[in-house]
């Protein structure tokens, strides 16, 4: 659903900028999670706090495009799943459901960004779709690579935990690069919206 930004009382630039800061916080949290001195439980709860902030942004952007609301609802369900699995064992199905919802939520968010900018920068709009496709590819690479590493290390009776952590760290690099691209695209989207708003104001003054 593509709604006209000019007809919305919401100024998306503010909340898109918040998303940019959230993405930067996610990058920092991911980076420090690989430091042995940082407890995993700390970065896990920081990630959940970041998720809450992202959900708020999604709902604040909902009047601009309904896809943001869908993404917010799905991420709220994902957050609930992660909280349940952290306290209750034997909930692997919830992890699978959260992973699937994460893909759909990402699609809704990236599609909303694309539609938001479609009539202002068609090239950037297309890049949002490409970024989502690359995100899926890197996610599959991380999941498949980790599973293969665990299987091989188990068969060879090696240190599964230590080596797997190293493998995950290496395979996470492409995703972190895409997170940087996300920040760049969000910044470009904000600039395009602000330029359009500036031109509209100048036209009214003429």
CSV table of C-alpha atoms in Angstrom, one decimal, residues 20-186:
chain,number,residue,atom,x,y,z
A,20,UNK,CA,19.2,5.0,11.1
A,21,UNK,CA,20.4,5.4,14.7
A,22,UNK,CA,18.9,2.1,15.6
A,23,UNK,CA,20.7,0.4,12.8
A,24,UNK,CA,24.0,1.9,14.0
A,25,UNK,CA,23.3,0.7,17.5
A,26,UNK,CA,22.6,-2.8,16.1
A,27,UNK,CA,26.0,-2.7,14.3
A,28,UNK,CA,27.8,-1.7,17.5
A,29,UNK,CA,26.0,-4.3,19.6
A,30,UNK,CA,26.8,-7.0,17.0
A,31,UNK,CA,30.5,-6.0,17.0
A,32,UNK,CA,30.8,-6.1,20.8
A,33,UNK,CA,29.0,-9.4,21.0
A,34,UNK,CA,32.1,-11.1,19.6
A,35,UNK,CA,34.3,-9.7,22.4
A,36,UNK,CA,35.0,-12.5,24.9
A,37,UNK,CA,34.8,-10.0,27.8
A,38,UNK,CA,31.2,-9.0,27.0
A,39,UNK,CA,28.6,-11.3,28.5
A,40,UNK,CA,26.2,-12.8,25.8
A,41,UNK,CA,23.2,-12.1,28.1
A,42,UNK,CA,24.1,-8.3,28.0
A,43,UNK,CA,24.2,-8.0,24.2
A,44,UNK,CA,21.0,-10.2,24.0
A,45,UNK,CA,19.0,-7.8,26.2
A,46,UNK,CA,20.5,-4.8,24.4
A,47,UNK,CA,19.2,-6.4,21.1
A,48,UNK,CA,15.8,-6.7,22.6
A,49,UNK,CA,15.8,-3.1,23.7
A,50,UNK,CA,16.8,-2.1,20.2
A,51,UNK,CA,13.9,-4.2,18.9
A,52,UNK,CA,11.5,-2.3,21.1
A,53,UNK,CA,12.8,1.0,19.7
A,54,UNK,CA,12.4,-0.4,16.1
A,55,UNK,CA,8.8,-1.5,16.8
A,56,UNK,CA,8.0,2.0,18.0
A,57,UNK,CA,9.4,3.5,14.8
A,58,UNK,CA,7.4,1.1,12.7
A,59,UNK,CA,4.1,2.1,14.3
A,60,UNK,CA,4.9,5.8,14.2
A,61,UNK,CA,5.5,5.4,10.4
A,62,UNK,CA,2.4,3.4,9.9
A,63,UNK,CA,0.2,6.4,8.8
A,64,UNK,CA,2.6,6.9,5.9
A,65,UNK,CA,2.5,3.3,4.6
A,66,UNK,CA,0.5,0.4,6.1
A,67,UNK,CA,3.5,-2.0,5.5
A,68,UNK,CA,5.3,-0.3,8.4
A,69,UNK,CA,2.4,-1.4,10.7
A,70,UNK,CA,2.6,-4.9,9.5
A,71,UNK,CA,6.4,-4.9,10.1
A,72,UNK,CA,5.9,-3.5,13.6
A,73,UNK,CA,3.3,-6.2,14.5
A,74,UNK,CA,5.5,-9.0,13.2
A,75,UNK,CA,8.5,-7.7,15.1
A,76,UNK,CA,6.5,-7.4,18.3
A,77,UNK,CA,5.6,-11.1,17.9
A,78,UNK,CA,9.2,-12.0,17.2
A,79,UNK,CA,10.2,-10.1,20.4
A,80,UNK,CA,7.6,-12.1,22.3
A,81,UNK,CA,9.0,-15.3,20.9
A,82,UNK,CA,12.5,-14.5,21.9
A,83,UNK,CA,11.4,-13.6,25.5
A,84,UNK,CA,9.5,-16.9,25.8
A,85,UNK,CA,12.5,-19.0,24.4
A,86,UNK,CA,14.9,-17.3,26.8
A,87,UNK,CA,12.9,-18.5,29.8
A,88,UNK,CA,11.4,-21.8,28.6
A,89,UNK,CA,13.3,-24.6,27.1
A,90,UNK,CA,12.1,-26.9,24.3
A,91,UNK,CA,10.6,-24.1,22.2
A,92,UNK,CA,12.5,-24.7,19.0
A,93,UNK,CA,9.3,-24.3,17.0
A,94,UNK,CA,9.0,-20.7,18.3
A,95,UNK,CA,12.6,-20.1,17.0
A,96,UNK,CA,11.6,-21.3,13.6
A,97,UNK,CA,8.4,-19.2,13.6
A,98,UNK,CA,10.5,-16.1,14.7
A,99,UNK,CA,13.0,-16.7,11.8
A,100,UNK,CA,10.2,-16.9,9.2
A,101,UNK,CA,8.4,-13.8,10.7
A,102,UNK,CA,11.8,-12.0,10.6
A,103,UNK,CA,12.0,-12.5,6.9
A,104,UNK,CA,8.4,-11.3,6.2
A,105,UNK,CA,8.8,-8.3,8.5
A,106,UNK,CA,12.0,-7.4,6.7
A,107,UNK,CA,10.2,-7.6,3.4
A,108,UNK,CA,7.4,-5.4,4.6
A,109,UNK,CA,9.8,-2.8,6.0
A,110,UNK,CA,12.0,-2.7,2.9
A,111,UNK,CA,9.0,-2.6,0.6
A,112,UNK,CA,7.6,0.3,2.6
A,113,UNK,CA,10.9,2.2,2.2
A,114,UNK,CA,10.9,1.5,-1.5
A,115,UNK,CA,7.3,2.7,-1.9
A,116,UNK,CA,7.9,5.8,0.2
A,117,UNK,CA,10.7,6.9,-2.2
A,118,UNK,CA,9.3,5.5,-5.5
A,119,UNK,CA,8.0,8.8,-6.9
A,120,UNK,CA,11.1,10.7,-5.8
A,121,UNK,CA,14.0,8.5,-6.6
A,122,UNK,CA,13.2,5.4,-8.6
A,123,UNK,CA,16.8,4.1,-8.6
A,124,UNK,CA,16.9,4.2,-4.8
A,125,UNK,CA,13.5,2.6,-4.6
A,126,UNK,CA,14.8,-0.4,-6.6
A,127,UNK,CA,17.9,-0.6,-4.4
A,128,UNK,CA,15.8,-1.2,-1.4
A,129,UNK,CA,14.4,-4.3,-3.0
A,130,UNK,CA,17.9,-5.5,-4.0
A,131,UNK,CA,19.1,-4.9,-0.4
A,132,UNK,CA,16.3,-7.1,0.9
A,133,UNK,CA,17.3,-9.9,-1.5
A,134,UNK,CA,21.0,-9.6,-0.4
A,135,UNK,CA,19.9,-9.7,3.2
A,136,UNK,CA,18.0,-13.0,2.6
A,137,UNK,CA,21.1,-14.4,0.9
A,138,UNK,CA,23.5,-13.5,3.7
A,139,UNK,CA,21.0,-14.8,6.3
A,140,UNK,CA,20.9,-18.2,4.5
A,141,UNK,CA,24.6,-18.2,4.2
A,142,UNK,CA,25.0,-17.6,8.0
A,143,UNK,CA,22.4,-20.3,8.9
A,144,UNK,CA,23.7,-22.9,6.5
A,145,UNK,CA,27.4,-22.2,7.2
A,146,UNK,CA,26.8,-22.5,11.0
A,147,UNK,CA,24.9,-25.7,10.6
A,148,UNK,CA,27.6,-27.3,8.5
A,149,UNK,CA,30.3,-26.1,10.9
A,150,UNK,CA,28.5,-27.7,13.9
A,151,UNK,CA,28.0,-30.9,12.0
A,152,UNK,CA,31.6,-31.2,10.8
A,153,UNK,CA,33.1,-30.3,14.2
A,154,UNK,CA,30.8,-32.8,15.9
A,155,UNK,CA,31.9,-35.6,13.6
A,156,UNK,CA,35.6,-34.6,14.0
A,157,UNK,CA,35.1,-34.4,17.8
A,158,UNK,CA,36.6,-30.9,17.9
A,159,UNK,CA,35.7,-27.8,20.0
A,160,UNK,CA,32.2,-27.1,18.7
A,161,UNK,CA,31.5,-24.0,20.7
A,162,UNK,CA,34.8,-22.2,20.1
A,163,UNK,CA,35.2,-22.9,16.4
A,164,UNK,CA,31.5,-22.3,15.7
A,165,UNK,CA,31.8,-18.9,17.3
A,166,UNK,CA,34.7,-18.1,15.0
A,167,UNK,CA,32.7,-19.3,12.0
A,168,UNK,CA,29.7,-17.3,13.0
A,169,UNK,CA,31.9,-14.2,13.4
A,170,UNK,CA,33.4,-14.6,9.9
A,171,UNK,CA,30.0,-15.3,8.3
A,172,UNK,CA,28.5,-12.3,10.1
A,173,UNK,CA,30.8,-9.9,8.2
A,174,UNK,CA,28.6,-9.7,5.0
A,175,UNK,CA,25.5,-9.0,7.1
A,176,UNK,CA,27.3,-6.2,8.9
A,177,UNK,CA,28.3,-4.8,5.6
A,178,UNK,CA,24.7,-4.9,4.5
A,179,UNK,CA,23.7,-3.1,7.8
A,180,UNK,CA,26.1,-0.3,6.8
A,181,UNK,CA,24.4,-0.1,3.4
A,182,UNK,CA,21.0,0.0,5.1
A,183,UNK,CA,22.2,3.1,7.1
A,184,UNK,CA,23.4,4.7,3.9
A,185,UNK,CA,20.1,4.0,2.1
A,186,UNK,CA,18.1,5.3,5.0
